[in-house]
mmCIF file of C-alpha atoms in Angstrom:
data_model
loop_
_atom_site.group_PDB
_atom_site.id
_atom_site.type_symbol
_atom_site.label_atom_id
_atom_site.label_comp_id
_atom_site.label_asym_id
_atom_site.label_seq_id
_atom_site.Cartn_x
_atom_site.Cartn_y
_atom_site.Cartn_z
ATOM 1 C CA MET A 1 1.625 -0.249 28.944
ATOM 2 C CA GLU A 2 4.260 2.361 28.146
ATOM 3 C CA ARG A 3 2.954 5.459 26.431
ATOM 4 C CA ASN A 4 4.061 6.481 22.956
ATOM 5 C CA LYS A 5 7.257 8.530 23.213
ATOM 6 C CA ASN A 6 6.862 9.939 19.689
ATOM 7 C CA ILE A 7 4.559 12.787 20.642
ATOM 8 C CA ASN A 8 3.273 14.967 17.806
ATOM 9 C CA LEU A 9 1.620 18.124 19.122
ATOM 10 C CA ASN A 10 -0.490 18.565 15.993
ATOM 11 C CA SER A 11 -1.752 15.054 15.251
ATOM 12 C CA TRP A 12 -5.222 13.748 15.994
ATOM 13 C CA GLU A 13 -5.235 10.898 18.496
ATOM 14 C CA GLU A 14 -7.561 8.174 19.674
ATOM 15 C CA TYR A 15 -6.676 6.887 23.131
ATOM 16 C CA ASP A 16 -8.423 3.613 23.991
ATOM 17 C CA ALA A 17 -8.862 3.662 27.769
ATOM 18 C CA SER A 18 -9.184 -0.124 27.845
ATOM 19 C CA GLN A 19 -5.664 -0.446 26.401
ATOM 20 C CA LEU A 20 -3.781 2.564 27.820
ATOM 21 C CA ASP A 21 -3.297 3.842 31.348
ATOM 22 C CA CYS A 22 -5.197 7.071 30.739
ATOM 23 C CA TRP A 23 -5.255 9.785 33.384
ATOM 24 C CA PRO A 24 -7.810 12.365 32.219
ATOM 25 C CA PHE A 25 -7.986 15.686 34.049
ATOM 26 C CA ARG A 26 -10.771 18.236 33.984
ATOM 27 C CA ARG A 27 -11.056 19.794 37.435
ATOM 28 C CA SER A 28 -8.286 20.984 39.747
ATOM 29 C CA THR A 29 -9.651 18.606 42.390
ATOM 30 C CA ASP A 30 -9.348 15.470 40.230
ATOM 31 C CA VAL A 31 -7.340 12.781 42.034
ATOM 32 C CA ILE A 32 -6.027 9.476 40.684
ATOM 33 C CA ASN A 33 -4.026 7.086 42.847
ATOM 34 C CA GLY A 34 -3.365 9.849 45.348
ATOM 35 C CA CYS A 35 -2.098 12.302 42.707
ATOM 36 C CA VAL A 36 -3.957 15.605 42.476
ATOM 37 C CA LEU A 37 -4.306 16.526 38.812
ATOM 38 C CA SER A 38 -4.141 20.308 39.151
ATOM 39 C CA LEU A 39 -2.722 20.566 35.666
ATOM 40 C CA GLY A 40 -4.987 22.907 33.728
ATOM 41 C CA ASN A 41 -4.157 26.435 32.609
ATOM 42 C CA MET A 42 -7.018 27.907 34.605
ATOM 43 C CA VAL A 43 -5.767 26.455 37.876
ATOM 44 C CA GLY A 44 -4.435 28.986 40.369
ATOM 45 C CA GLY A 45 -1.901 28.509 43.111
ATOM 46 C CA PHE A 46 1.114 28.006 40.835
ATOM 47 C CA PRO A 47 2.600 31.463 40.141
ATOM 48 C CA PHE A 48 5.594 31.358 37.830
ATOM 49 C CA ILE A 49 8.057 33.467 35.865
ATOM 50 C CA ILE A 50 8.435 33.697 32.103
ATOM 51 C CA GLU A 51 11.009 35.997 30.526
ATOM 52 C CA GLY A 52 11.397 37.872 33.801
ATOM 53 C CA GLN A 53 7.664 38.493 34.197
ATOM 54 C CA SER A 54 5.551 36.961 36.978
ATOM 55 C CA PHE A 55 2.140 35.452 36.265
ATOM 56 C CA PHE A 56 -0.470 33.953 38.543
ATOM 57 C CA ASN A 57 -1.613 31.326 36.033
ATOM 58 C CA SER A 58 -0.526 29.927 32.699
ATOM 59 C CA GLU A 59 -3.740 30.948 30.931
ATOM 60 C CA ALA A 60 -2.912 34.619 31.457
ATOM 61 C CA ALA A 61 0.655 34.119 30.197
ATOM 62 C CA TYR A 62 -0.689 32.283 27.161
ATOM 63 C CA ILE A 63 -3.064 35.162 26.441
ATOM 64 C CA ALA A 64 -0.212 37.659 26.798
ATOM 65 C CA GLY A 65 1.418 35.940 23.823
ATOM 66 C CA MET A 66 -1.745 36.423 21.817
ATOM 67 C CA PHE A 67 -1.288 40.189 22.117
ATOM 68 C CA SER A 68 2.455 40.423 21.508
ATOM 69 C CA GLN A 69 2.620 42.918 18.629
ATOM 70 C CA GLY A 70 4.370 45.565 20.734
ATOM 71 C CA THR A 71 2.016 48.534 20.366
ATOM 72 C CA ASP A 72 1.105 50.601 23.414
ATOM 73 C CA LEU A 73 -2.330 48.968 23.551
ATOM 74 C CA HIS A 74 -0.914 45.458 23.273
ATOM 75 C CA ASN A 75 1.590 46.249 26.034
ATOM 76 C CA GLN A 76 -1.299 47.403 28.217
ATOM 77 C CA ILE A 77 -3.164 44.166 27.525
ATOM 78 C CA GLN A 78 -0.101 42.184 28.597
ATOM 79 C CA GLU A 79 -0.012 44.180 31.824
ATOM 80 C CA LEU A 80 -3.649 43.222 32.417
ATOM 81 C CA CYS A 81 -2.698 39.586 31.925
ATOM 82 C CA LYS A 82 0.161 39.871 34.384
ATOM 83 C CA VAL A 83 -1.991 41.081 37.274
ATOM 84 C CA ASN A 84 -4.895 38.719 36.592
ATOM 85 C CA ASN A 85 -5.129 36.030 39.256
ATOM 86 C CA ASN A 86 -8.004 34.065 37.725
ATOM 87 C CA GLY A 87 -7.407 32.127 34.517
ATOM 88 C CA PHE A 88 -11.089 31.835 33.680
ATOM 89 C CA MET A 89 -11.605 35.577 34.062
ATOM 90 C CA ALA A 90 -8.465 36.280 32.033
ATOM 91 C CA LYS A 91 -10.012 34.371 29.181
ATOM 92 C CA LYS A 92 -13.408 35.994 29.609
ATOM 93 C CA THR A 93 -12.439 39.607 30.253
ATOM 94 C CA ILE A 94 -9.144 39.993 28.392
ATOM 95 C CA ARG A 95 -8.937 37.461 25.594
ATOM 96 C CA ASN A 96 -12.567 37.806 24.523
ATOM 97 C CA THR A 97 -12.690 41.583 24.940
ATOM 98 C CA TYR A 98 -9.700 42.235 22.675
ATOM 99 C CA ALA A 99 -10.113 39.291 20.305
ATOM 100 C CA ASP A 100 -10.320 41.545 17.260
ATOM 101 C CA ILE A 101 -6.748 42.811 17.760
ATOM 102 C CA LYS A 102 -4.998 39.544 18.550
ATOM 103 C CA ARG A 103 -2.087 38.412 16.381
ATOM 104 C CA SER A 104 -3.208 37.488 12.864
ATOM 105 C CA ASP A 105 -0.716 34.609 12.868
ATOM 106 C CA TRP A 106 -1.749 33.299 16.293
ATOM 107 C CA ALA A 107 -2.865 29.905 14.978
ATOM 108 C CA GLU A 108 0.616 29.359 13.545
ATOM 109 C CA MET A 109 2.401 29.802 16.877
ATOM 110 C CA ASN A 110 -0.067 29.268 19.712
ATOM 111 C CA VAL A 111 0.751 25.621 20.436
ATOM 112 C CA GLN A 112 4.486 26.254 20.564
ATOM 113 C CA TRP A 113 3.942 29.331 22.710
ATOM 114 C CA MET A 114 1.822 27.241 25.079
ATOM 115 C CA LEU A 115 4.594 24.646 25.281
ATOM 116 C CA TYR A 116 7.043 27.401 26.208
ATOM 117 C CA VAL A 117 4.649 28.881 28.786
ATOM 118 C CA VAL A 118 3.995 25.547 30.485
ATOM 119 C CA TRP A 119 7.693 24.679 30.461
ATOM 120 C CA CYS A 120 8.503 27.969 32.208
ATOM 121 C CA LYS A 121 5.813 27.104 34.752
ATOM 122 C CA VAL A 122 7.401 23.694 35.326
ATOM 123 C CA VAL A 123 10.870 25.205 35.718
ATOM 124 C CA THR A 124 10.024 28.132 37.988
ATOM 125 C CA ASN A 125 7.306 26.677 40.230
ATOM 126 C CA ALA A 126 8.529 23.732 42.298
ATOM 127 C CA ASP A 127 5.033 22.834 43.502
ATOM 128 C CA PHE A 128 3.681 22.528 39.972
ATOM 129 C CA ARG A 129 6.731 20.528 38.949
ATOM 130 C CA LYS A 130 6.169 18.206 41.914
ATOM 131 C CA THR A 131 2.514 17.788 40.933
ATOM 132 C CA LEU A 132 3.446 16.855 37.374
ATOM 133 C CA MET A 133 6.310 14.562 38.333
ATOM 134 C CA ALA A 134 4.153 12.657 40.823
ATOM 135 C CA ILE A 135 2.337 11.177 37.825
ATOM 136 C CA PRO A 136 3.973 7.943 36.626
ATOM 137 C CA SER A 137 5.944 8.405 33.405
ATOM 138 C CA THR A 138 4.043 5.514 31.796
ATOM 139 C CA VAL A 139 0.716 7.316 32.117
ATOM 140 C CA THR A 140 -1.025 8.918 29.142
ATOM 141 C CA ILE A 141 -2.028 12.377 30.380
ATOM 142 C CA ILE A 142 -5.239 13.602 28.786
ATOM 143 C CA GLU A 143 -7.194 16.815 29.064
ATOM 144 C CA GLU A 144 -10.798 15.648 29.180
ATOM 145 C CA SER A 145 -13.120 18.115 27.434
ATOM 146 C CA THR A 146 -16.108 15.895 26.671
ATOM 147 C CA PHE A 147 -18.666 18.458 27.754
ATOM 148 C CA GLN A 148 -16.942 21.568 26.439
ATOM 149 C CA SER A 149 -18.567 23.182 23.421
ATOM 150 C CA GLY A 150 -15.781 25.510 22.279
ATOM 151 C CA SER A 151 -14.141 25.150 18.875
ATOM 152 C CA THR A 152 -10.798 24.197 20.445
ATOM 153 C CA ALA A 153 -12.140 21.563 22.854
ATOM 154 C CA GLN A 154 -10.666 18.738 20.781
ATOM 155 C CA ILE A 155 -7.475 20.610 19.976
ATOM 156 C CA TRP A 156 -6.284 21.194 23.524
ATOM 157 C CA GLY A 157 -8.218 18.229 24.864
ATOM 158 C CA THR A 158 -10.273 15.185 23.926
ATOM 159 C CA LYS A 159 -13.835 13.932 24.021
ATOM 160 C CA ASN A 160 -15.064 10.528 25.098
ATOM 161 C CA ASP A 161 -18.444 9.529 23.635
ATOM 162 C CA GLU A 162 -18.862 6.616 26.016
ATOM 163 C CA LEU A 163 -18.342 8.919 28.974
ATOM 164 C CA ARG A 164 -20.974 11.266 27.557
ATOM 165 C CA ARG A 165 -23.503 8.450 27.167
ATOM 166 C CA TYR A 166 -22.747 7.128 30.641
ATOM 167 C CA THR A 167 -23.161 10.577 32.178
ATOM 168 C CA TYR A 168 -26.557 11.227 30.615
ATOM 169 C CA ALA A 169 -27.867 7.808 31.609
ATOM 170 C CA ARG A 170 -26.463 8.071 35.128
ATOM 171 C CA LYS A 171 -28.028 11.491 35.634
ATOM 172 C CA LYS A 172 -31.447 9.973 35.060
ATOM 173 C CA GLU A 173 -30.738 7.221 37.562
ATOM 174 C CA LEU A 174 -29.443 9.585 40.226
ATOM 175 C CA ALA A 175 -32.358 11.985 39.798
ATOM 176 C CA VAL A 176 -34.586 9.319 41.348
ATOM 177 C CA THR A 177 -32.647 9.153 44.623
ATOM 178 C CA LEU A 178 -30.742 12.424 45.024
ATOM 179 C CA PRO A 179 -32.486 15.674 46.052
ATOM 180 C CA ASN A 180 -31.006 18.267 43.692
ATOM 181 C CA ARG A 181 -28.737 18.988 40.756
ATOM 182 C CA ALA A 182 -25.738 19.843 42.957
ATOM 183 C CA SER A 183 -25.912 16.440 44.650
ATOM 184 C CA ILE A 184 -26.155 14.708 41.288
ATOM 185 C CA GLU A 185 -23.134 16.604 39.932
ATOM 186 C CA ARG A 186 -21.056 15.745 43.005
ATOM 187 C CA GLN A 187 -21.867 12.056 42.639
ATOM 188 C CA LEU A 188 -21.082 12.114 38.926
ATOM 189 C CA ASP A 189 -17.731 13.742 39.667
ATOM 190 C CA ASN A 190 -16.974 10.985 42.162
ATOM 191 C CA GLU A 191 -17.699 8.354 39.519
ATOM 192 C CA ARG A 192 -16.325 10.077 36.423
ATOM 193 C CA LEU A 193 -12.637 9.302 36.809
ATOM 194 C CA SER A 194 -13.127 5.640 37.664
ATOM 195 C CA ILE A 195 -15.387 5.204 34.643
ATOM 196 C CA CYS A 196 -13.511 7.149 31.982
ATOM 197 C CA ARG A 197 -10.096 5.817 32.983
ATOM 198 C CA LYS A 198 -11.125 2.356 31.873
ATOM 199 C CA GLN A 199 -13.846 2.820 29.264
ATOM 200 C CA GLY A 200 -14.309 4.513 25.932
ATOM 201 C CA VAL A 201 -11.973 6.199 23.503
ATOM 202 C CA PHE A 202 -10.660 9.722 24.033
ATOM 203 C CA LYS A 203 -10.577 11.486 20.673
ATOM 204 C CA GLY A 204 -8.782 14.732 19.905
ATOM 205 C CA VAL A 205 -5.393 16.330 19.388
ATOM 206 C CA ASN A 206 -4.847 16.526 23.163
ATOM 207 C CA ALA A 207 -2.255 19.272 22.761
ATOM 208 C CA MET A 208 -2.326 20.157 26.469
ATOM 209 C CA GLY A 209 -1.924 16.575 27.593
ATOM 210 C CA LYS A 210 0.963 16.149 25.159
ATOM 211 C CA ILE A 211 2.630 19.360 26.350
ATOM 212 C CA LEU A 212 2.511 18.106 29.927
ATOM 213 C CA MET A 213 3.975 14.749 28.916
ATOM 214 C CA LEU A 214 6.767 16.437 26.951
ATOM 215 C CA CYS A 215 7.597 18.612 29.945
ATOM 216 C CA GLN A 216 7.569 15.605 32.238
ATOM 217 C CA GLU A 217 9.967 13.717 29.961
ATOM 218 C CA ALA A 218 12.267 16.739 29.765
ATOM 219 C CA VAL A 219 12.534 16.890 33.552
ATOM 220 C CA LEU A 220 13.178 13.161 33.760
ATOM 221 C CA ASN A 221 15.892 13.386 31.081
ATOM 222 C CA HIS A 222 17.452 16.616 32.434
ATOM 223 C CA THR A 223 16.876 18.371 29.139
ATOM 224 C CA ILE A 224 14.324 20.753 27.603
ATOM 225 C CA PRO A 225 11.184 19.899 25.627
ATOM 226 C CA PRO A 226 11.250 20.161 21.814
ATOM 227 C CA ILE A 227 10.174 23.805 21.618
ATOM 228 C CA ASP A 228 10.298 25.130 18.058
ATOM 229 C CA VAL A 229 12.388 28.172 18.918
ATOM 230 C CA GLU A 230 12.989 28.997 15.256
ATOM 231 C CA LEU A 231 9.262 29.349 14.697
ATOM 232 C CA LEU A 232 8.780 31.470 17.808
ATOM 233 C CA ARG A 233 11.813 33.595 16.981
ATOM 234 C CA SER A 234 10.509 34.218 13.459
ATOM 235 C CA LYS A 235 7.286 35.667 14.853
ATOM 236 C CA GLY A 236 8.957 38.707 16.425
ATOM 237 C CA ILE A 237 7.166 38.260 19.741
ATOM 238 C CA MET A 238 7.152 41.441 21.795
ATOM 239 C CA PHE A 239 6.826 40.710 25.490
ATOM 240 C CA PHE A 240 6.465 43.717 27.790
ATOM 241 C CA GLY A 241 8.422 45.896 25.400
ATOM 242 C CA LYS A 242 11.173 43.352 24.713
ATOM 243 C CA LYS A 243 11.591 41.287 21.572
ATOM 244 C CA LEU A 244 12.055 37.665 22.603
ATOM 245 C CA THR A 245 15.047 35.833 21.122
ATOM 246 C CA PHE A 246 14.645 32.439 22.839
ATOM 247 C CA ASP A 247 18.427 32.169 22.855
ATOM 248 C CA VAL A 248 18.370 30.655 26.343
ATOM 249 C CA ILE A 249 15.601 28.225 27.273
ATOM 250 C CA PRO A 250 15.359 27.748 31.058
ATOM 251 C CA LYS A 251 16.146 24.362 32.581
ATOM 252 C CA VAL A 252 15.246 22.708 35.855
#
């Protein structure tokens, strides 16, 4: 079944896995039909360039936008983001440490900034672009965050209650035959994708999955994704001492 082309980055969705060809990703090692779903912001190995600045991962570039007020301290925080080669640690040691001085209007612009960041990653890293474009264009790409507890788990991703119930029940079954927790987790990972691709309903905004689908469609159509440049321009984003104008959006 062809996915919905009218993608709204802010709307709540319910994706029925029994009706849609859902490809949920959670780990960088997730594989479906031979495609490695190394799509998340925390994933390393896909360095890219945004506005002339090199980043090791898209999480760090996203965080750099959070601290884009242009003061000396905010510029220093952006420099920390630039040299960080671990997305998880960027979130833990930079974003969380300086949370009290992030942009006050961050919630108004963060999704559009993320779209711009991921698009720059698609454009400037051929390996990431190849990874994304290997996924069939009919697939519904979903960030699966069922077991995440953060307040944004169902904004960037989705949760699947049936997957949660299955996982808890299966853990009890596996505990009888497998020797330790690590073995149980490995087996659950092996089973997770085959189960959640076909069962349950993924619920959430799925902003990251939608961003990836928009970028994929833009590459296929030789255009750019629908980035709200007027919104971003109005925010006066200072990026390494330069005010961004978004006059030229990069293309593949």
